[in-house]
Coordinates of C-alpha atoms in Angstrom, one line a residue:
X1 CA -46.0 -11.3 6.5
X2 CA -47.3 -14.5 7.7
X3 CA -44.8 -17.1 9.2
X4 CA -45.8 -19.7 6.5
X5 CA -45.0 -17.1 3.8
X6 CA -41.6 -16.6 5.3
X7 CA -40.6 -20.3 4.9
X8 CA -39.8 -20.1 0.8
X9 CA -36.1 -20.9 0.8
X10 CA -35.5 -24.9 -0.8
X11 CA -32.5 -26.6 -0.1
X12 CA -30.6 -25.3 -3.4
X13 CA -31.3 -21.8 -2.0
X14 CA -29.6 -22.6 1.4
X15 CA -26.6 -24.8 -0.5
X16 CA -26.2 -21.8 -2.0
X17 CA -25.8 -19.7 1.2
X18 CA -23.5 -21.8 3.1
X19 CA -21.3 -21.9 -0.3
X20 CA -21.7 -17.8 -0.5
X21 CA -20.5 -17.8 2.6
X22 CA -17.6 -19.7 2.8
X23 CA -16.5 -18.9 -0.9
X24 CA -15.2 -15.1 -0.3
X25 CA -11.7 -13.9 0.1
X26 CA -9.9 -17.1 1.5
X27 CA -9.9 -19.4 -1.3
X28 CA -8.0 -16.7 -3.5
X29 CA -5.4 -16.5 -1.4
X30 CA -4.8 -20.1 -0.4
X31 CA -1.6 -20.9 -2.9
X32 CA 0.7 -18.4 -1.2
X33 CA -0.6 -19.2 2.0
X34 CA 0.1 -23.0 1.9
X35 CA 3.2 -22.3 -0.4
X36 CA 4.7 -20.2 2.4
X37 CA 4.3 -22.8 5.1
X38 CA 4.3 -25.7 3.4
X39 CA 4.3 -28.6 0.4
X40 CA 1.5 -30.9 -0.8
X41 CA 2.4 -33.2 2.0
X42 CA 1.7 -30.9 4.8
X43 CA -1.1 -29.2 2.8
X44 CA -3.2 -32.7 3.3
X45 CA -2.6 -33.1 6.9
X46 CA -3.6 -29.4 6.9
X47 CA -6.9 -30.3 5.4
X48 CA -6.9 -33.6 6.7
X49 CA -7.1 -31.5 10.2
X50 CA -9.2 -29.0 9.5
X51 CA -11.6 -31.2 6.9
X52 CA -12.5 -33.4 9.8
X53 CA -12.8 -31.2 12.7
X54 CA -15.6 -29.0 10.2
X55 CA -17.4 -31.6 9.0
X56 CA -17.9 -32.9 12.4
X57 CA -19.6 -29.4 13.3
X58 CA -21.3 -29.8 10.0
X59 CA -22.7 -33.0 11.1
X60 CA -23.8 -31.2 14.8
X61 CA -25.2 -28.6 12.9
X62 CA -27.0 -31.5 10.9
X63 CA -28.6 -33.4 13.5
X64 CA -29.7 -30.4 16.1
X65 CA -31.2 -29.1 13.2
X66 CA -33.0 -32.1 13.1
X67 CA -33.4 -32.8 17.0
X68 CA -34.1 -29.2 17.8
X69 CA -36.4 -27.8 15.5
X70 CA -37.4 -25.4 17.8
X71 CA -33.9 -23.8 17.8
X72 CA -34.4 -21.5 14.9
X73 CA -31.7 -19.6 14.4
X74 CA -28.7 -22.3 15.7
X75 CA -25.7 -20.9 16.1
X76 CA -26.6 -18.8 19.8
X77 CA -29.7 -20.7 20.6
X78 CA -28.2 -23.8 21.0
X79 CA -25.7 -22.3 23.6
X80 CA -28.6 -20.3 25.3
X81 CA -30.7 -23.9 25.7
X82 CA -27.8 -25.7 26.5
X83 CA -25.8 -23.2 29.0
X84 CA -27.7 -20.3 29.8
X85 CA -28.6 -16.6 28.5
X86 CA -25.0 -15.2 28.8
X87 CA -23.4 -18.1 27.0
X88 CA -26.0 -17.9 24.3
X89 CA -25.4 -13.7 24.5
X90 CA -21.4 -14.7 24.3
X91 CA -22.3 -17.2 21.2
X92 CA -24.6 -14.9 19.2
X93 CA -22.4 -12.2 20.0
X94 CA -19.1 -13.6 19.2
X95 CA -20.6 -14.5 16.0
X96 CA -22.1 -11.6 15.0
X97 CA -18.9 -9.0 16.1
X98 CA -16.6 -11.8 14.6
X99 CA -19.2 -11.5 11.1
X100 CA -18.6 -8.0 11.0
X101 CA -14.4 -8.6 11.1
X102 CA -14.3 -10.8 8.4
X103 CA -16.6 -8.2 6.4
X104 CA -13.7 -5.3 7.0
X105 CA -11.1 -8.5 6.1
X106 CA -13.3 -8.4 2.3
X107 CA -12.5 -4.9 1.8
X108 CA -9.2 -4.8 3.0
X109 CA -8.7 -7.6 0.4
X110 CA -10.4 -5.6 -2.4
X111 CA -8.3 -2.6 -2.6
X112 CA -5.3 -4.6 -1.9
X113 CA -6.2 -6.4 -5.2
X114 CA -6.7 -2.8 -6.7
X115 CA -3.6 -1.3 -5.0
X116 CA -1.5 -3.3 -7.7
X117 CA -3.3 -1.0 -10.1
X118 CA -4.1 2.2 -8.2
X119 CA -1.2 3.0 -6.0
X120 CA -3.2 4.9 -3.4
X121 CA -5.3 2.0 -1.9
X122 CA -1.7 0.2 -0.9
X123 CA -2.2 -2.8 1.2
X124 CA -6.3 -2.1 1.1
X125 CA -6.0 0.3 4.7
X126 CA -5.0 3.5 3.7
X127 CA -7.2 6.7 4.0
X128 CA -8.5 6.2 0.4
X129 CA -9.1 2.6 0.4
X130 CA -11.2 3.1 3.3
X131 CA -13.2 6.1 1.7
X132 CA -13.9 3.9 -1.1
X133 CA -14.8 1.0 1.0
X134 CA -17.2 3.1 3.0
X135 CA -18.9 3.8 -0.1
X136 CA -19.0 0.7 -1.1
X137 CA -20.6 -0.5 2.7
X138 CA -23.5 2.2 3.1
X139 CA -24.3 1.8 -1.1
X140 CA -24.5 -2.1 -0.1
X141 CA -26.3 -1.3 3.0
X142 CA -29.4 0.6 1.3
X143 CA -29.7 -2.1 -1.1
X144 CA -30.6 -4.7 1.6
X145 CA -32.8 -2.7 3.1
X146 CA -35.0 -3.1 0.4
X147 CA -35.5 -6.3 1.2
X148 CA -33.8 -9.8 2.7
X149 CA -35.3 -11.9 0.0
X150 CA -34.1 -9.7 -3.2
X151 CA -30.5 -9.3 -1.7
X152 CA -30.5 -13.1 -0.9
X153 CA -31.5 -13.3 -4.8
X154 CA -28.8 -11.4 -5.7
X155 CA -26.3 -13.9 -3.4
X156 CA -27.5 -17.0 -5.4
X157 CA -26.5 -15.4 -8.6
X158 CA -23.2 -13.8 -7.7
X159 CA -22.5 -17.4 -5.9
X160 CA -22.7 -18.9 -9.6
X161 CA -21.1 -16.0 -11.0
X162 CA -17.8 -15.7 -8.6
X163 CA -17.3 -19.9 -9.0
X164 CA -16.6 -19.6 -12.7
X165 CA -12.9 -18.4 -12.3
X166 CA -12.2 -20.5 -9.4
X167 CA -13.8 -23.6 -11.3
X168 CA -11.8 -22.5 -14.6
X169 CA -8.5 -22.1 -12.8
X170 CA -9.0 -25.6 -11.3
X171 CA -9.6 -27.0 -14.7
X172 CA -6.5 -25.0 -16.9
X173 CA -4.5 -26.3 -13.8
X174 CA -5.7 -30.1 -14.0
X175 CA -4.5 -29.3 -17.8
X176 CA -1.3 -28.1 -17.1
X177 CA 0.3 -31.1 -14.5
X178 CA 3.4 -31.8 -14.3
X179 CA 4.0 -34.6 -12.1
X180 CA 7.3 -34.1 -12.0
X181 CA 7.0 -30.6 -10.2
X182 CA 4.6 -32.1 -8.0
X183 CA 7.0 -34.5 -6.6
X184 CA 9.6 -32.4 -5.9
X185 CA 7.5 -29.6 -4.1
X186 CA 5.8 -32.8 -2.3
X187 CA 7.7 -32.5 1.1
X188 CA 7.5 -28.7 1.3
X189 CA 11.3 -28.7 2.1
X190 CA 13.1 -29.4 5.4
X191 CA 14.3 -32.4 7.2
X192 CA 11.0 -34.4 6.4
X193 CA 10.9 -35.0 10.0
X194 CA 7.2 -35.7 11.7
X195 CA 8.1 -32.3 13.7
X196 CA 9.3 -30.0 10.9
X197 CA 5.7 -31.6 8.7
X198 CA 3.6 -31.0 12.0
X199 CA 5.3 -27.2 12.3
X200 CA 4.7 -26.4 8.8
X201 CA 0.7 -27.5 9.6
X202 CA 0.6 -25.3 12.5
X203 CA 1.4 -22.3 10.2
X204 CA -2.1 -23.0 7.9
X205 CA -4.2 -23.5 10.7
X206 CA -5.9 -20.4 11.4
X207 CA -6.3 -19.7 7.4
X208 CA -8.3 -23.1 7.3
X209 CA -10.7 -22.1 10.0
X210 CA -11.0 -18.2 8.3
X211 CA -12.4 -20.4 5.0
X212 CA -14.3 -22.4 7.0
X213 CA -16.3 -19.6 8.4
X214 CA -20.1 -19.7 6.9
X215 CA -20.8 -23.3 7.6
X216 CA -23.7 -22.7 9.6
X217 CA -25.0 -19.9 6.9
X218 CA -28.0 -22.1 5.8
X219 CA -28.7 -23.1 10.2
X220 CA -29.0 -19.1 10.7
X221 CA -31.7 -18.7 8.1
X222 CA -33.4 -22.2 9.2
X223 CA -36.5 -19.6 10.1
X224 CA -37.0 -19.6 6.2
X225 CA -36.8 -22.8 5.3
X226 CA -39.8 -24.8 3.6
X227 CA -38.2 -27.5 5.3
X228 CA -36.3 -28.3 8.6
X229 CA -34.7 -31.0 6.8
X230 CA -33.1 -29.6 4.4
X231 CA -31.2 -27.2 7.2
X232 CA -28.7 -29.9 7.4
X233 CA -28.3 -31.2 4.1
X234 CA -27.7 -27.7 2.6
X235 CA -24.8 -27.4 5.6
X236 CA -23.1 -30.7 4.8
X237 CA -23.3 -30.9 1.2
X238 CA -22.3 -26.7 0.8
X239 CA -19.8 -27.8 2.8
X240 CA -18.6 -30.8 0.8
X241 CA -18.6 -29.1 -2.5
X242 CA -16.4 -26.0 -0.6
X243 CA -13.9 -28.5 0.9
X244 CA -13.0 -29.8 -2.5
X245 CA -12.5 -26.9 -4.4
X246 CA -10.0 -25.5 -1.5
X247 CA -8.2 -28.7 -1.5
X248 CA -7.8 -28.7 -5.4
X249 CA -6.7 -25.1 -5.0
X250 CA -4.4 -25.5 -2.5
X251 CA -2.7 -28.5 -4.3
X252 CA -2.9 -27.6 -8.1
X253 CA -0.5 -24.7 -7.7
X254 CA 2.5 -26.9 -6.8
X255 CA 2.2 -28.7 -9.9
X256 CA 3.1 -25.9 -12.1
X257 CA 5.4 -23.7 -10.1
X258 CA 8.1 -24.5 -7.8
X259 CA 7.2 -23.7 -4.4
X260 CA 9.5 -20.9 -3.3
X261 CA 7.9 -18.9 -6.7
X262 CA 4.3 -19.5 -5.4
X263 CA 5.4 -18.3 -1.8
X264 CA 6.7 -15.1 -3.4
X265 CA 3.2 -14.4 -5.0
X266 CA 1.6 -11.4 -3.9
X267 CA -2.1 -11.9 -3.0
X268 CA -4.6 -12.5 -4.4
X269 CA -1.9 -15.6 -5.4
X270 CA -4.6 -17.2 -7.4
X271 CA -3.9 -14.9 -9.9
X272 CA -0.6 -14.9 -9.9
X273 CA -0.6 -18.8 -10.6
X274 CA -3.1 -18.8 -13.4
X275 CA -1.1 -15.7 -14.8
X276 CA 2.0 -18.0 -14.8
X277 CA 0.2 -20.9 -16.8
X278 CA -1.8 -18.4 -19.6
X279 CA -0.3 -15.0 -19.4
X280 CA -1.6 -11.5 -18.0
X281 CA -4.9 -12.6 -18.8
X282 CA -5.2 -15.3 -16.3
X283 CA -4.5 -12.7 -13.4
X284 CA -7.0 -10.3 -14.9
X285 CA -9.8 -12.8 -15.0
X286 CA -8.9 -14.3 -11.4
X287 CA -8.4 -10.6 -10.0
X288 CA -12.4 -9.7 -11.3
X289 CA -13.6 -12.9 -10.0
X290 CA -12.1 -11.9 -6.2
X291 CA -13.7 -8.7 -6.5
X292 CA -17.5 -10.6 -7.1
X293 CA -16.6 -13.3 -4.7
X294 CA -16.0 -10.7 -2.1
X295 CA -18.8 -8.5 -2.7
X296 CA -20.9 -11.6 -2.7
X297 CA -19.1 -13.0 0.5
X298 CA -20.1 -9.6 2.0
X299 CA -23.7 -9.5 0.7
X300 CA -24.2 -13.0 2.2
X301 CA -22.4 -12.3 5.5
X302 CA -24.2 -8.8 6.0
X303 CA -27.4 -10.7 5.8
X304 CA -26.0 -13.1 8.5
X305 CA -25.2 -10.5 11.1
X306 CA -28.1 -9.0 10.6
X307 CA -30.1 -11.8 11.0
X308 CA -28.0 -13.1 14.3
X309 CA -28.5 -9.5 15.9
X310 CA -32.3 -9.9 15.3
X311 CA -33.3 -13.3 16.5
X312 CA -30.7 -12.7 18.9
X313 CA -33.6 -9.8 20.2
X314 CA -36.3 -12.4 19.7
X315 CA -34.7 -14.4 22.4
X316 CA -34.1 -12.0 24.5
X317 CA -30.6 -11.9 24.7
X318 CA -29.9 -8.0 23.4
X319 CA -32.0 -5.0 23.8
X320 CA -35.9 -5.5 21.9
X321 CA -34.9 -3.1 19.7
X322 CA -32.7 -5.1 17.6
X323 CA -36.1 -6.8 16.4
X324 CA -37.9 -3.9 14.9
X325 CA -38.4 -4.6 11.1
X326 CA -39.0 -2.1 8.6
X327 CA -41.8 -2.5 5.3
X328 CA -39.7 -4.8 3.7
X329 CA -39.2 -6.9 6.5
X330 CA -35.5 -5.9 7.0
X331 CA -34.3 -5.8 10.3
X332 CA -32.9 -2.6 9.4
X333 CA -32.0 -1.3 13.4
X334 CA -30.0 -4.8 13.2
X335 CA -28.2 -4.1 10.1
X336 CA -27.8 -0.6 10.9
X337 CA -25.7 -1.5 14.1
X338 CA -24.1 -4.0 12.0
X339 CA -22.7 -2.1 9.1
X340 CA -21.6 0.8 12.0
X341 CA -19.5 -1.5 13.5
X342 CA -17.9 -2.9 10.2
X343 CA -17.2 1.1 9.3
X344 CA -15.6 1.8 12.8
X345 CA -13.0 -1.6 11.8
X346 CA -12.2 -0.2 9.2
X347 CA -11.3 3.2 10.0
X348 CA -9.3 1.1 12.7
X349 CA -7.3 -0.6 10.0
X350 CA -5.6 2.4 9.2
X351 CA -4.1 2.3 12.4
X352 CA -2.9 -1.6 12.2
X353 CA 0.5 -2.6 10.5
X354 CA -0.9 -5.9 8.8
X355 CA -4.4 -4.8 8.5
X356 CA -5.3 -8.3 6.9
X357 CA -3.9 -10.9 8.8
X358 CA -5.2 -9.2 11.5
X359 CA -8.7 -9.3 10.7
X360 CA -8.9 -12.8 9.3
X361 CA -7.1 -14.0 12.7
X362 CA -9.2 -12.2 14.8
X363 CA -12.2 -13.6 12.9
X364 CA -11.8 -16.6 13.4
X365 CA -10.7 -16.1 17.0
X366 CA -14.2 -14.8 17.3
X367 CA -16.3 -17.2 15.3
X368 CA -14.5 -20.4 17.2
X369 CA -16.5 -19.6 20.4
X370 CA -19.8 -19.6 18.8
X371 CA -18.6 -23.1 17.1
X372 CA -17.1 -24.5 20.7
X373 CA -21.0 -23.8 22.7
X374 CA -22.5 -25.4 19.1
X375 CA -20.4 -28.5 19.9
X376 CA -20.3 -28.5 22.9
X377 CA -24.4 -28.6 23.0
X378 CA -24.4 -31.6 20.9
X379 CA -22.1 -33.1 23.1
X380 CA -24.5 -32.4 26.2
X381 CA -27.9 -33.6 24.0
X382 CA -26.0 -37.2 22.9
X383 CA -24.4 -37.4 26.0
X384 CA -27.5 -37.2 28.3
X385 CA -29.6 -38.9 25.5
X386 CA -31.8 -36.5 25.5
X387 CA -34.2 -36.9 22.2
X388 CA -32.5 -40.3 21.9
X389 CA -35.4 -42.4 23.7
X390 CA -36.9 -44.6 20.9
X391 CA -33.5 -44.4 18.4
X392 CA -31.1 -46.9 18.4
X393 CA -28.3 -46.3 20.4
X394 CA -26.0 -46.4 17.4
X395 CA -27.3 -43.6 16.1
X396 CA -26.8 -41.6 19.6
X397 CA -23.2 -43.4 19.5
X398 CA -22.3 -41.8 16.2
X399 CA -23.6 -38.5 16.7
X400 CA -21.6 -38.4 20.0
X401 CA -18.8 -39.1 17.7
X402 CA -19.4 -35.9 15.7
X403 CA -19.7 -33.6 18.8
X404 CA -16.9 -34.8 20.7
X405 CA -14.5 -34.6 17.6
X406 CA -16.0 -31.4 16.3
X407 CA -15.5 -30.2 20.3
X408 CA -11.9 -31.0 20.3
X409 CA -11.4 -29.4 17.3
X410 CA -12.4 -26.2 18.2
X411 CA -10.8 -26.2 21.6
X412 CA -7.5 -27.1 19.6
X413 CA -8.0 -24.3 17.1
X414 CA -9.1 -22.0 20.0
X415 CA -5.7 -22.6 21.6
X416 CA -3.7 -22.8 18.8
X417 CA -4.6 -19.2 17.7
X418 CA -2.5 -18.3 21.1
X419 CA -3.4 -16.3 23.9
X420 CA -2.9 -12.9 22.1
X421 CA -6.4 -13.4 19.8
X422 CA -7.9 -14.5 23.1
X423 CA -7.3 -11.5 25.0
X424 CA -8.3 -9.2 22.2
X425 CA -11.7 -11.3 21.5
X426 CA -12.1 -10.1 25.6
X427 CA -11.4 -6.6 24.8
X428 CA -14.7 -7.1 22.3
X429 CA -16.7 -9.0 24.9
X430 CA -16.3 -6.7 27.8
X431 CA -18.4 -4.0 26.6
X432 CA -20.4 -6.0 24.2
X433 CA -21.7 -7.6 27.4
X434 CA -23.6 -4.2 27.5
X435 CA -25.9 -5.2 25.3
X436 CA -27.0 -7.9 27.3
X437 CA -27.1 -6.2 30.8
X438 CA -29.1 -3.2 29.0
X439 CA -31.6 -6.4 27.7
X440 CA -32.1 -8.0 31.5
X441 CA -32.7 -4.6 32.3
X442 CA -35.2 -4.2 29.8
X443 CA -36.9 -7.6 31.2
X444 CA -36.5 -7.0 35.1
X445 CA -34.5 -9.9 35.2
X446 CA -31.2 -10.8 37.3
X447 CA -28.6 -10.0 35.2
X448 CA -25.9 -12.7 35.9
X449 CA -26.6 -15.9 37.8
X450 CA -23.0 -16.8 40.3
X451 CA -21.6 -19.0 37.4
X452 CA -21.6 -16.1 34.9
X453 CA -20.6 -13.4 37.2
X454 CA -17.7 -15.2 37.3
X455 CA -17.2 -15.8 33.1
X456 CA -18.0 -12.1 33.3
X457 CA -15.4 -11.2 35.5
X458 CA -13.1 -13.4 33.7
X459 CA -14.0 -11.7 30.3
X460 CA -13.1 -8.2 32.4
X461 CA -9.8 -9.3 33.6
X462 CA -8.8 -10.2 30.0
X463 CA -9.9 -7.5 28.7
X464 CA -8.1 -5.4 30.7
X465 CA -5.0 -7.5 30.7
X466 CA -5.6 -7.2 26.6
X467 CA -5.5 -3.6 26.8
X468 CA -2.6 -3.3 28.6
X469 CA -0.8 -5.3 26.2
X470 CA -2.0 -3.1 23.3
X471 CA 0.0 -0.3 25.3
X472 CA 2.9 -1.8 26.7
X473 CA 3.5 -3.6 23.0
X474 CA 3.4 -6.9 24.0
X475 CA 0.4 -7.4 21.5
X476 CA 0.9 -5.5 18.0
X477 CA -2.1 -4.1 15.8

């Protein structure tokens, strides 16, 4: 296959990605989420917050895109250029472990859904649940490996297919108003105090980046595009269209059903919402629309890891293996490691207590590192004006803008998600890092210059410190 053959994806094809990956298991459980923590009120700061700190990366992702055509496959070569091999190994890797979480987070979700129906699958991680899922993985698994262009096919039309319900429920729910309702949910309860709003907030945060996740789905596959372009208007408008519909989601609910009733919903809450405005057939019809969503979710985001693992080989920063393609072009030694992983989570899960909040946390735990180096190179190119030399310095200005906000914003979230996620992000570091000593190796290269040994031994320390958390029960699975 010839490099110009490769590049056939337009800019509807990536739009379509970065809205098949973001779409998934999130949206349909937004109502309860919010409706737990808090009203509309704090539900727009919520968005307001996490809206602005995402576009801002969308916007980095935008511009290296355009700036760094070069870096093909953006989320872990822009920390590689920017801060060296074992930041770009941490970047690509944090991605692509944090990938494979939020695919065991889609099948946990999927027999939870079914567990309302079939007893036996429970809260989506019990030993059936995770027979089926397995099932499920490996039948998925052969499928791509016939081919990364047919299975991206098939993303594009489950994408369309999976928006219906959540575009119907929008619309019934537009329908069914009542202003009244809406205005006394409005405050979310409490004393109305700037703390009590700001500590409901807190409470969405992580749940905001977990929907967030996929953003850079249409700078991973940048290799295929016809053109380098269209990288970053696929990323910004995907990720325009996304924002809206989790906005009207989140808000819609409290304007048909008092907030302590949507709380109470079991997820997927979507359902239960609609089911409350047209009857059992309103949950039936969100219910099917979850399970598409998060088979498409997974289809997209299987295609990701795979693809981060491989280019990740191409620059060197895991073992040459990871690049070998088979006939169809798949790089089926990639996705092979990939969906092992996701089947070791989760046989895992039947171990963990909350199964699905500790996935989705630990997700986006994961994914905020790879998001931090992204922003944190834009912030080094505007800020040494690198590629800036014949634009005007407004542009530069602005684009600073983005990366230091979208910078911030991660940090913020990185911290926020407490030290706990941290330390257990360290405990899948540590050995990951094997990957990239066994690729220096490979290379005759120096594995760590002094600055990393000592991110390395930092990584160690928490790794261990993690670990001994997990067995003195300090830190709960």
């Amino acid at each position: 296959m010839t490099a110009e053959s490769e590049r056939n994806l337009t800019r509807t094809t990536m739009m379509g990605m970065v809205v098949g990956s973001m779409v998934g298991a999130g949206i349909f459980s937004l109502p309860a989420t919010f409706g737990n923590a808090t009203g509309p009120f704090g539900a727009l700061i919520a968005w307001a917050i996490a809206g602005t700190g995402m576009l801002m990366l969308a916007f980095v992702f935008q511009f290296l895109a355009v700036r760094k055509p070069d870096l093909d496959a953006g989320i872990f070569t822009y920390a590689k250029e920017g801060f060296g091999n074992y930041l770009g190994f941490i970047a690509a890797f944090g991605f692509w472990a944090g990938s494979c979480l939020g695919n065991t987070t889609y099948f946990i979700l999927i027999k939870s859904t079914l567990g309302a129906v079939v007893p036996a699958f429970g809260e989506g991680n019990t030993l059936p649940a995770v027979a089926v899922s397995s099932v499920i993985l490996w039948s998925m698994h052969f499928m791509i490996l016939r081919g990364v262009k047919q299975a991206a096919a098939i993303n594009k039309i489950v994408t369309v297919a999976k928006l219906v319900p959540i575009i119907t429920f929008v619309i019934i729910l537009i329908f069914a108003f009542k202003r009244d309702l809406f205005t006394a949910n409005f405050w979310g309860g409490g004393d109305y105090s700037f703390g009590d709003v700001m500590g409901q907030v807190r409470r969405t945060m992580l749940v905001t980046v977990f929907v967030f996740i996929g953003v850079e789905g249409a700078s991973v596959f940048s290799r295929y595009a016809k053109n380098r372009a269209d990288v970053g208007w696929a990323t910004v408008m995907g990720f325009l269209g996304v924002l809206c519909l989790m906005v009207l989601v989140t808000l819609l609910p409290y304007a048909v059903m008092p907030r302590e009733e949507i709380a109470a919903l079991r997820q997927p809450s979507m359902a239960g919402v609609l089911q409350h405005v047209v009857g059992t057939w309103g949950a039936v019809f969100v219910s099917a629309g979850l399970i598409i969503s998060v088979l498409g979710a997974y289809l997209a985001w299987t295609l990701l890891c795979a693809e981060a693992l491989f280019t990740a080989s191409k620059y060197e920063l895991v073992p040459k293996v990871f690049g070998r393609e088979n006939k169809n072009g798949v790089p089926h030694v990639a996705l092979w490691l990939t969906n092992g992983l996701v089947q070791l989570f989760l046989i895992l899960t039947i171990f963990a207590q909350y199964a699905f909040d500790l996935t989705l946390e630990l997700t986006s735990a994961m994914t905020l590192i790879p998001y931090l180096l992204v922003a944190a190179f834009g912030l080094k190119l505007t800020g040494t004006n690198e590629t800036y030399e014949s634009d005007p310095r407004r542009l530069r200005n602005r684009e600073l803008l983005f990366a230091l906000v979208a910078t911030i914003y991660a940090i913020f979230m990185i911290i926020a998600g407490g030290l706990g996620h941290v330390l257990l992000a360290c405990i899948l570091f540590a050995p990951g890092t094997l990957l990239f000593i066994f690729a220096r190796r490979e290379l005759r290269l120096t594995t760590f210059k002094p600055a990393e040994w000592i991110l390395f031994a930092a990584i160690l320390l928490g790794a261990i410190i993690g670990i001994y958390a997990l067995a003195s029960g300090a830190i709960t699975l």
